Amino acid sequence: MNTLFGCYMRDYAEVLEERFSSPQWREVVASGLPERLAQRRPVPPEGNSPAEVAVDYLCSHNGHVVRKLIADGERDEEVLLDRLSRWPETYAQSPCPITFLGLCLTYACNAQPKCVYCNQRPTPELLADGDWRRVIEDAAKNPPQGGTFIYMTGGEPLLLGNRLYGEGGLIEFATRLGCAVNLNTNGLLITPEVALRLVGSGLARLHLSLDSADPDVHDALAGASGRHAAVLQALMDLQIARELLGANHPVIHINCVLTKYNAFGFPRLLEKLLRMKRVRSPGASGPWRADPHFRDLGVHLIPVGGAENAGRRLSRNEVVRFYLRTWLEAASVWEQYQDEVGVPPDERLDFGNWAFFASAYHRVRHRGSLEDYAIACEDGEYGRLALMSRCYIVPTQGFVLPDGSQYWCGAHSVARPKPLGNVKTGGVSQNIAANLPELERLPGPHCRNCATATLFLNQTIELNLRTRIGLWLKEAEEIGKTLTNDQLGFE
C-alpha cells in the first residue's frame, strides 16, 4: 500500500489509494502540477484570538478611566463594565484590528436544483476582483496577532475558478498578506486539479457541506441524487492533495445543516467521518490534542434557518430528544474511536471538548432550561436566550455582500437591516467607525439568530472584561480601601 496514506485507518487508506490511481489523478500528477505548487505554496497563519483582541483594545483605551473610577471609590461592577466596554470616539483614528471579515463573493450556485433549505436573497454583483483585493488589503493593513480571518463564501465561491484559487488568486493574495483564509463550499466543483490548487493557495480552512452519512438523506436535502458521492470524492481529493504537497492545511470541517430529517443520524455521520480522518499527522509528536489535524473533519451543526424552513425545523420535543439521547450516542462514538486508535487515557478529551464548535446549545450559555431552548428553536430563534446586553465583538469584524454593502456580521447580512455603508466608497474600519453610535441598539431583533461563534465571543469578552475589573478591584482593596490618584499617576 502507498505510504502516502499511512496516517489513515487501513480501510480508508485503501479507498484513498484507489482514488489516487484513477485516470484523473494520474493525469494531474504527470503534469508536474504538484511539484510546482509545493515549491511556492504559502503557509497560512493560524489566525487570531478575536476575544483577546477586543478585550485588549477596550482595556488599552478605557482601562485608565475605569481604574480612575475605582480610585474615586466606584465599586458597582455594572457601572465599571459599562465604561470599560465603550468603543472610543477615537476609533476612526486608531481602529481596532479587524479579526474577521466575511466575503460573500457571489450568490451564483452550480447546484441546480439548489439545496431544499436554501433561502439566500441574491444582490447585484457589483464588486470586481480589484474591489475584493482592496477590501482584503484594507482589513489586513492593521492585523491582529495571528492574522485576520478572511471567510470566503457564496453561493458557490468555487465558480470563480482561478480568480479564487489560481496563482495570485484571492486566496493566495490574502494569505500572502498574512490572513488566515477559510472557504465555504458544497464541494461539487472539486477535482484533483482544483483540490491541488486549493491546497497550494495557502488556504487555512475549508468547510465542506455534508448533511448525512446516508446518501439518500443527504441527496434529498441537497436537491439531487449523486451529490453525496460527489462530496465524499471531493473530500478524498482534498486529502490526497494535502498528502502530495506535504501540507497540514487546509484543515477541513464539515457543515451539516440540522433538520428534522437528518438530526438523529448525527452519530452515524460522526462515525463515518472519524474513520476518514488522519489518525496522526506525519511527524506529529506530543499530546494528541496538539496534532494539527486533531479536529480535522469536525462537524458544525447549523440549525436550519429562515421562515421558509419552519417545517424542516426540529420540534421542541425533537430538540430535547437530540440533546438528551442523540448527543450522548455521538459521544459514545467518539469514545469508541479514541479506544480504537489508542489515545492514551490521560490525553483523552470528552466529546463536548473535542466537538466544542459542533453544538449551538452546548457551546454557549443559554438562559433557562433545555426546554426553554427547545421552544426558542421551534420558533426559529436559536440565539435569543444566549444574547448578552451588549454586542462587544462587531467593531472588530465585518461582512461584505457582492454589491459592496457591509454589515456588522453574517446574521445581519442575512436579515438585511440598513448596511453600515458600502466598501466601494468607504473602507471597512471607516464604515465601522461611522456606525459606532448604533451599537447602543444591539442586540436587536435581527440578532435572535446570531451565529453561535459570535455568541461565544461576546460571552467570552464579557467574562474577560469582568475578570479585569475584578483584578483592579482586588488590587484597590489590597493597597488599602481605595487607590489614591497619586498612586495611580493621575493628576
Coordinates of C-alpha atoms in Angstrom, one line a residue:
M1 CA 0.0 0.0 0.0
N2 CA 1.2 3.5 -0.8
T3 CA 2.9 5.0 2.3
L4 CA 1.4 8.4 1.3
F5 CA -1.7 7.4 3.2
G6 CA -0.1 5.6 6.1
C7 CA -1.6 8.1 8.6
Y8 CA -5.1 6.9 7.9
M9 CA -7.0 3.9 9.0
R10 CA -6.1 0.9 6.8
D11 CA -9.6 0.5 5.2
Y12 CA -9.8 4.2 4.3
A13 CA -6.2 4.3 3.1
E14 CA -7.1 1.7 0.6
V15 CA -10.0 3.9 -0.6
L16 CA -7.7 6.8 -1.0
E17 CA -5.2 4.7 -2.9
E18 CA -7.9 3.6 -5.3
R19 CA -8.9 7.2 -5.9
F20 CA -5.3 8.2 -6.3
S21 CA -4.9 5.5 -9.0
S22 CA -7.7 7.0 -11.1
P23 CA -7.0 8.5 -14.6
Q24 CA -7.9 12.0 -13.3
W25 CA -5.2 11.8 -10.6
R26 CA -2.6 10.1 -12.9
E27 CA -3.1 12.9 -15.5
V28 CA -2.6 15.7 -13.0
V29 CA 0.4 14.1 -11.3
A30 CA 2.0 13.6 -14.7
S31 CA 1.6 17.3 -15.5
G32 CA 4.0 18.2 -12.7
L33 CA 1.5 20.5 -11.0
P34 CA 2.0 19.0 -7.5
E35 CA 5.7 19.8 -7.6
R36 CA 5.2 23.3 -8.8
L37 CA 2.6 24.1 -6.2
A38 CA 4.6 22.5 -3.4
Q39 CA 7.5 24.8 -4.2
R40 CA 5.5 28.0 -4.0
R41 CA 2.7 27.2 -1.5
P42 CA 2.4 29.9 1.2
V43 CA 1.9 28.6 4.7
P44 CA -1.2 30.1 6.3
P45 CA -1.1 31.8 9.7
E46 CA -3.1 30.1 12.5
G47 CA -5.4 33.1 12.9
N48 CA -6.1 35.4 15.8
S49 CA -8.0 35.2 19.1
P50 CA -10.9 37.6 18.4
A51 CA -12.0 37.8 22.1
E52 CA -8.5 38.7 23.2
V53 CA -8.1 41.3 20.5
A54 CA -11.4 43.0 21.6
V55 CA -10.6 42.9 25.3
D56 CA -7.0 44.2 24.8
Y57 CA -8.3 47.1 22.7
L58 CA -11.0 48.1 25.1
C59 CA -8.7 47.9 28.1
S60 CA -5.9 49.8 26.4
H61 CA -8.3 52.7 25.6
N62 CA -10.6 52.6 28.6
G63 CA -8.7 50.9 31.4
H64 CA -7.2 54.1 32.8
V65 CA -10.6 55.7 33.0
V66 CA -12.1 52.6 34.8
R67 CA -9.1 52.5 37.3
K68 CA -9.6 56.2 37.9
L69 CA -13.3 55.5 38.8
I70 CA -12.1 52.7 41.2
A71 CA -9.6 55.1 42.7
D72 CA -12.5 57.6 43.3
G73 CA -14.5 54.9 45.1
E74 CA -16.7 53.3 42.4
R75 CA -17.5 49.7 43.3
D76 CA -20.5 48.9 41.1
E77 CA -19.3 46.3 38.7
E78 CA -22.0 47.1 36.1
V79 CA -21.1 50.8 36.1
L80 CA -17.4 49.8 35.6
L81 CA -18.3 47.3 32.9
D82 CA -20.4 49.9 31.0
R83 CA -17.5 52.3 31.0
L84 CA -14.9 49.7 30.0
S85 CA -16.9 48.3 27.1
R86 CA -17.5 51.6 25.3
W87 CA -15.8 51.8 21.9
P88 CA -13.9 55.1 21.9
E89 CA -14.7 58.1 19.8
T90 CA -11.1 57.9 18.6
Y91 CA -11.8 54.6 16.8
A92 CA -11.5 56.2 13.3
Q93 CA -8.0 57.5 14.1
S94 CA -6.9 54.3 16.0
P95 CA -9.2 51.5 14.8
C96 CA -9.2 48.1 16.3
P97 CA -7.6 45.4 14.2
I98 CA -10.1 43.5 12.1
T99 CA -10.4 40.0 13.5
F100 CA -12.8 38.6 10.9
L101 CA -14.0 39.6 7.5
G102 CA -16.7 37.7 5.7
L103 CA -16.9 38.0 1.9
C104 CA -19.8 36.7 0.0
L105 CA -18.1 36.5 -3.3
T106 CA -21.1 35.5 -5.4
Y107 CA -24.7 34.4 -5.0
A108 CA -24.4 32.2 -8.1
C109 CA -24.5 28.5 -7.4
N110 CA -23.6 25.5 -9.5
A111 CA -26.1 23.2 -7.6
Q112 CA -29.2 23.2 -9.7
P113 CA -31.7 22.4 -8.3
K114 CA -30.4 24.0 -5.1
C115 CA -30.5 22.6 -1.6
V116 CA -34.1 22.4 -0.4
Y117 CA -33.4 24.7 2.5
C118 CA -31.6 27.4 0.6
N119 CA -33.1 30.8 1.4
Q120 CA -30.5 33.2 0.2
R121 CA -31.5 36.6 -1.3
P122 CA -29.1 37.5 -4.1
T123 CA -27.8 41.0 -4.6
P124 CA -26.4 42.5 -7.7
E125 CA -22.7 41.5 -8.2
L126 CA -21.0 44.9 -8.4
L127 CA -17.6 44.1 -7.0
A128 CA -14.8 43.2 -9.4
D129 CA -11.7 41.2 -8.3
G130 CA -9.8 44.5 -7.8
D131 CA -12.5 45.6 -5.3
W132 CA -12.2 42.4 -3.4
R133 CA -8.5 42.8 -3.2
R134 CA -8.8 46.3 -2.0
V135 CA -11.2 45.2 0.8
I136 CA -8.8 42.4 1.8
E137 CA -5.8 44.8 1.8
D138 CA -7.8 47.3 3.9
A139 CA -8.6 44.6 6.5
A140 CA -5.1 43.3 6.6
K141 CA -3.3 46.7 7.0
N142 CA -3.7 46.7 10.8
P143 CA -3.6 43.0 11.5
P144 CA -4.1 41.3 14.9
Q145 CA -1.5 38.9 16.1
G146 CA -2.1 35.7 14.1
G147 CA -3.6 37.5 11.1
T148 CA -7.2 38.4 10.1
F149 CA -9.6 35.7 9.4
I150 CA -11.0 36.0 5.9
Y151 CA -14.1 33.9 5.3
M152 CA -15.0 33.4 1.6
T153 CA -18.4 32.1 0.9
G154 CA -21.3 32.3 -1.6
G155 CA -23.4 31.0 -3.4
E156 CA -20.6 28.8 -4.5
P157 CA -17.3 30.6 -4.4
L158 CA -15.5 27.9 -6.5
L159 CA -17.4 29.3 -9.5
L160 CA -14.7 32.0 -9.5
G161 CA -12.2 29.3 -10.6
N162 CA -8.6 30.5 -10.9
R163 CA -9.6 34.0 -9.9
L164 CA -10.1 32.4 -6.5
Y165 CA -7.6 29.6 -6.2
G166 CA -5.2 30.1 -9.1
E167 CA -1.7 31.6 -8.8
G168 CA -2.1 35.0 -7.4
G169 CA -5.9 34.4 -6.9
L170 CA -7.9 35.9 -4.0
I171 CA -6.9 33.1 -1.6
E172 CA -3.2 33.3 -2.2
F173 CA -3.4 37.1 -2.3
A174 CA -5.0 37.2 1.2
T175 CA -2.7 34.5 2.6
R176 CA 0.5 36.4 1.5
L177 CA -0.9 39.4 3.3
G178 CA -0.9 37.4 6.5
C179 CA -4.6 36.5 6.6
A180 CA -6.0 33.0 7.5
V181 CA -8.5 32.2 4.7
N182 CA -11.5 30.0 5.3
L183 CA -13.5 28.8 2.3
N184 CA -17.1 27.5 2.4
T185 CA -18.1 25.2 -0.4
N186 CA -20.5 22.5 -1.5
G187 CA -17.6 20.6 -3.0
L188 CA -19.3 19.7 -6.3
L189 CA -16.6 21.5 -8.4
I190 CA -13.6 20.0 -6.7
T191 CA -11.5 17.9 -9.0
P192 CA -7.9 16.6 -8.4
E193 CA -6.6 19.8 -10.1
V194 CA -8.9 22.1 -8.1
A195 CA -8.0 20.3 -4.8
L196 CA -4.3 20.7 -5.5
R197 CA -4.7 24.4 -6.3
L198 CA -6.8 25.0 -3.1
V199 CA -4.1 23.4 -1.0
G200 CA -1.4 25.1 -3.0
S201 CA -3.0 28.6 -2.5
G202 CA -2.3 28.5 1.2
L203 CA -5.9 28.0 2.3
A204 CA -6.1 27.7 6.0
R205 CA -9.5 26.0 6.5
L206 CA -12.2 24.6 4.3
H207 CA -15.8 24.0 5.3
L208 CA -17.5 21.2 3.2
S209 CA -21.2 20.7 3.2
L210 CA -22.4 17.2 4.2
D211 CA -25.7 16.6 5.8
S212 CA -25.8 12.9 6.4
A213 CA -23.9 9.6 6.2
D214 CA -27.0 8.3 4.4
P215 CA -26.7 9.1 0.7
D216 CA -30.5 9.2 0.3
V217 CA -31.0 11.6 3.1
H218 CA -28.1 13.9 2.0
D219 CA -29.2 13.9 -1.6
A220 CA -32.8 14.7 -0.6
L221 CA -31.7 17.7 1.3
A222 CA -29.0 18.7 -1.3
G223 CA -31.6 18.7 -4.0
A224 CA -30.4 16.0 -6.4
S225 CA -29.2 12.4 -6.5
G226 CA -25.4 11.7 -6.7
R227 CA -24.4 14.7 -4.6
H228 CA -23.4 12.6 -1.5
A229 CA -21.0 10.6 -3.6
A230 CA -19.6 13.8 -5.2
V231 CA -18.9 15.4 -1.8
L232 CA -17.1 12.3 -0.5
Q233 CA -15.0 12.2 -3.7
A234 CA -14.2 15.9 -3.2
L235 CA -13.1 15.2 0.4
M236 CA -10.8 12.4 -0.8
D237 CA -9.3 14.7 -3.5
L238 CA -8.6 17.3 -0.9
Q239 CA -6.9 14.7 1.4
I240 CA -4.8 13.3 -1.4
A241 CA -3.8 16.9 -2.4
R242 CA -2.7 17.6 1.2
E243 CA -0.6 14.5 1.3
L244 CA 1.0 15.1 -2.1
L245 CA 2.0 18.6 -1.2
G246 CA 3.1 17.7 2.4
A247 CA 0.6 20.1 3.8
N248 CA -1.4 20.2 7.0
H249 CA -3.7 22.8 5.5
P250 CA -6.5 23.4 4.8
V251 CA -8.0 21.9 8.0
I252 CA -11.3 20.5 6.8
H253 CA -14.5 21.0 8.8
I254 CA -18.0 19.7 7.9
N255 CA -21.0 21.9 7.7
C256 CA -24.2 19.9 8.5
V257 CA -27.5 21.8 8.3
L258 CA -29.5 20.4 11.1
T259 CA -33.1 19.5 10.2
K260 CA -35.7 17.0 11.5
Y261 CA -34.8 14.7 8.6
N262 CA -31.1 14.3 9.4
A263 CA -30.6 15.2 13.1
F264 CA -30.9 11.8 14.6
G265 CA -28.4 10.4 12.1
F266 CA -25.7 12.6 13.5
P267 CA -23.9 9.7 15.4
R268 CA -23.6 7.8 12.1
L269 CA -22.2 10.8 10.3
L270 CA -19.7 11.3 13.0
E271 CA -18.7 7.6 12.9
K272 CA -18.2 7.8 9.2
L273 CA -16.1 10.9 9.3
L274 CA -13.9 9.7 12.2
R275 CA -12.9 6.7 10.1
M276 CA -11.9 9.1 7.2
K277 CA -9.6 11.4 9.1
R278 CA -5.9 11.2 9.8
V279 CA -5.2 9.1 12.9
R280 CA -1.9 11.0 13.5
S281 CA -0.3 13.6 11.2
P282 CA 3.1 12.6 9.8
G283 CA 5.8 13.6 12.2
A284 CA 3.4 14.6 14.9
S285 CA 4.6 14.1 18.5
G286 CA 3.5 15.1 21.9
P287 CA -0.1 15.2 23.1
W288 CA -2.8 14.1 20.7
R289 CA -4.7 17.3 21.0
A290 CA -1.6 19.2 19.7
D291 CA -1.8 17.4 16.4
P292 CA -2.7 19.9 13.7
H293 CA -5.4 17.5 12.4
F294 CA -6.8 16.6 15.8
R295 CA -10.1 18.3 15.0
D296 CA -10.0 17.7 11.2
L297 CA -13.4 16.6 9.9
G298 CA -15.1 18.1 12.9
V299 CA -18.8 18.8 12.3
H300 CA -20.5 22.2 12.7
L301 CA -24.2 21.5 13.3
I302 CA -26.0 24.5 11.8
P303 CA -29.7 24.7 12.8
V304 CA -31.8 25.3 9.7
G305 CA -32.9 28.9 9.4
G306 CA -35.5 31.1 7.7
A307 CA -39.3 31.2 7.9
E308 CA -39.4 29.2 4.7
N309 CA -37.9 26.3 6.6
A310 CA -40.3 26.2 9.6
G311 CA -41.5 22.8 8.5
R312 CA -37.9 21.4 8.5
R313 CA -37.0 22.6 12.0
L314 CA -36.9 20.2 14.9
S315 CA -39.9 20.5 17.2
R316 CA -39.3 21.3 20.8
N317 CA -39.6 17.6 21.7
E318 CA -37.2 16.7 19.0
V319 CA -34.7 19.2 20.2
V320 CA -34.9 17.8 23.7
R321 CA -34.5 14.2 22.3
F322 CA -31.5 15.3 20.3
Y323 CA -29.6 16.6 23.3
L324 CA -30.6 14.0 25.8
R325 CA -30.2 11.0 23.6
T326 CA -28.6 11.6 20.2
W327 CA -25.8 13.8 21.5
L328 CA -24.9 11.1 24.1
E329 CA -24.9 8.5 21.3
A330 CA -22.4 10.7 19.4
A331 CA -20.3 11.0 22.5
S332 CA -20.2 7.2 22.7
V333 CA -19.0 7.0 19.1
W334 CA -16.2 9.4 19.9
E335 CA -15.1 7.4 22.9
Q336 CA -15.0 4.2 20.8
Y337 CA -12.9 6.0 18.3
Q338 CA -10.4 7.0 20.9
D339 CA -10.2 3.4 22.1
E340 CA -9.7 2.1 18.6
V341 CA -6.8 4.5 17.6
G342 CA -5.1 4.2 21.0
V343 CA -5.4 7.6 22.5
P344 CA -3.7 7.3 26.0
P345 CA -6.3 7.7 28.8
D346 CA -4.6 10.7 30.2
E347 CA -4.7 12.5 26.9
R348 CA -8.3 11.9 26.0
L349 CA -10.9 14.7 25.6
D350 CA -14.5 14.3 26.3
F351 CA -16.8 14.7 23.3
G352 CA -18.0 18.1 24.3
N353 CA -14.4 19.4 24.4
W354 CA -13.4 17.8 21.1
A355 CA -16.6 18.9 19.3
F356 CA -16.9 22.3 21.1
F357 CA -17.9 24.0 17.9
A358 CA -20.5 21.4 16.9
S359 CA -23.4 22.3 19.1
A360 CA -25.3 25.6 19.1
Y361 CA -26.7 24.5 22.5
H362 CA -23.5 23.3 24.3
R363 CA -21.1 25.9 23.0
V364 CA -22.6 28.9 24.8
R365 CA -24.6 29.7 27.9
H366 CA -28.4 29.9 27.4
R367 CA -30.8 31.4 29.9
G368 CA -33.3 28.9 31.2
S369 CA -33.6 25.2 30.8
L370 CA -33.1 22.8 27.8
E371 CA -36.9 23.0 27.4
D372 CA -36.7 26.8 27.1
Y373 CA -34.0 26.5 24.5
A374 CA -36.1 23.9 22.6
I375 CA -39.0 26.4 22.5
A376 CA -36.7 29.0 21.1
C377 CA -35.5 26.5 18.4
E378 CA -39.1 25.6 17.5
D379 CA -39.6 29.4 17.0
G380 CA -36.5 29.6 14.8
E381 CA -34.7 31.9 17.1
Y382 CA -31.7 29.8 18.1
G383 CA -29.7 32.6 19.7
R384 CA -32.2 34.6 21.6
L385 CA -31.5 33.0 25.0
A386 CA -27.8 33.5 24.7
L387 CA -27.7 37.1 23.7
M388 CA -25.8 39.5 26.0
S389 CA -26.8 43.0 26.9
R390 CA -24.2 44.3 24.5
C391 CA -22.5 43.1 21.3
Y392 CA -18.9 43.5 22.1
I393 CA -17.3 41.9 19.0
V394 CA -18.8 43.5 16.0
P395 CA -16.5 46.6 15.9
T396 CA -13.7 44.1 15.1
Q397 CA -15.4 42.4 12.1
G398 CA -17.4 42.9 9.0
F399 CA -19.4 41.1 6.4
V400 CA -19.5 42.2 2.7
L401 CA -22.0 41.2 0.1
P402 CA -21.4 41.1 -3.7
D403 CA -23.0 44.6 -4.1
G404 CA -20.4 46.0 -1.7
S405 CA -22.8 46.5 1.2
Q406 CA -21.1 46.0 4.6
Y407 CA -22.9 44.6 7.6
W408 CA -21.9 44.1 11.2
C409 CA -22.0 40.3 10.9
G410 CA -23.2 37.3 9.0
A411 CA -26.6 37.3 10.7
H412 CA -27.2 40.9 9.7
S413 CA -26.1 40.2 6.2
V414 CA -28.9 37.6 6.0
A415 CA -31.6 39.7 7.8
R416 CA -30.6 42.9 5.9
P417 CA -31.1 45.8 8.2
K418 CA -29.6 49.1 6.9
P419 CA -25.9 48.4 6.0
L420 CA -23.1 50.2 7.6
G421 CA -22.0 51.5 4.3
N422 CA -20.5 50.3 1.0
V423 CA -16.9 49.2 0.5
K424 CA -16.8 50.8 -2.9
T425 CA -17.0 54.2 -1.2
G426 CA -15.6 53.6 2.3
G427 CA -13.1 51.3 4.0
V428 CA -14.0 48.5 6.3
S429 CA -12.9 50.3 9.5
Q430 CA -14.2 53.6 8.2
N431 CA -17.7 52.1 7.9
I432 CA -17.5 50.6 11.4
A433 CA -16.3 53.9 12.9
A434 CA -19.2 55.8 11.3
N435 CA -21.7 53.4 12.9
L436 CA -20.4 53.1 16.4
P437 CA -23.3 55.1 17.8
E438 CA -25.6 52.3 16.5
L439 CA -24.0 49.8 19.0
E440 CA -26.5 51.0 21.6
R441 CA -29.2 49.3 19.6
L442 CA -27.5 45.9 19.7
P443 CA -28.5 43.3 20.3
G444 CA -31.8 43.9 18.4
P445 CA -34.5 42.0 16.6
H446 CA -32.1 40.9 13.9
C447 CA -29.8 39.3 16.4
R448 CA -32.1 36.4 17.5
N449 CA -30.4 34.1 15.0
C450 CA -26.9 35.3 16.0
A451 CA -24.2 32.8 14.9
T452 CA -23.1 30.6 17.7
A453 CA -19.4 31.7 17.2
T454 CA -20.5 35.3 17.7
L455 CA -22.5 34.5 20.8
F456 CA -19.5 32.6 22.2
L457 CA -17.2 35.5 21.5
N458 CA -19.5 38.0 23.2
Q459 CA -19.9 35.8 26.3
T460 CA -16.1 35.3 26.4
I461 CA -15.4 39.0 26.1
E462 CA -17.8 40.0 28.9
L463 CA -16.3 37.3 31.1
N464 CA -12.8 38.6 30.5
L465 CA -13.7 42.2 31.0
R466 CA -15.4 41.4 34.3
T467 CA -12.2 39.5 35.2
R468 CA -10.1 42.5 34.5
I469 CA -12.4 44.7 36.6
G470 CA -12.3 42.1 39.4
L471 CA -8.5 42.2 39.4
W472 CA -8.4 46.0 39.6
L473 CA -10.9 46.0 42.4
K474 CA -8.9 43.4 44.3
E475 CA -5.8 45.5 43.7
A476 CA -7.5 48.5 45.2
E477 CA -8.5 46.5 48.3
E478 CA -5.1 45.2 48.8
I479 CA -3.4 48.6 48.7
G480 CA -5.9 49.9 51.2
K481 CA -9.6 50.6 50.7
T482 CA -9.0 52.8 47.6
L483 CA -6.1 53.6 45.5
T484 CA -5.1 57.2 45.6
N485 CA -4.8 59.3 42.5
D486 CA -1.1 59.8 43.2
Q487 CA -0.5 56.0 43.4
L488 CA -2.2 55.6 40.0
G489 CA -0.4 58.5 38.4
F490 CA -3.5 60.6 37.9
E491 CA -3.4 64.4 38.4

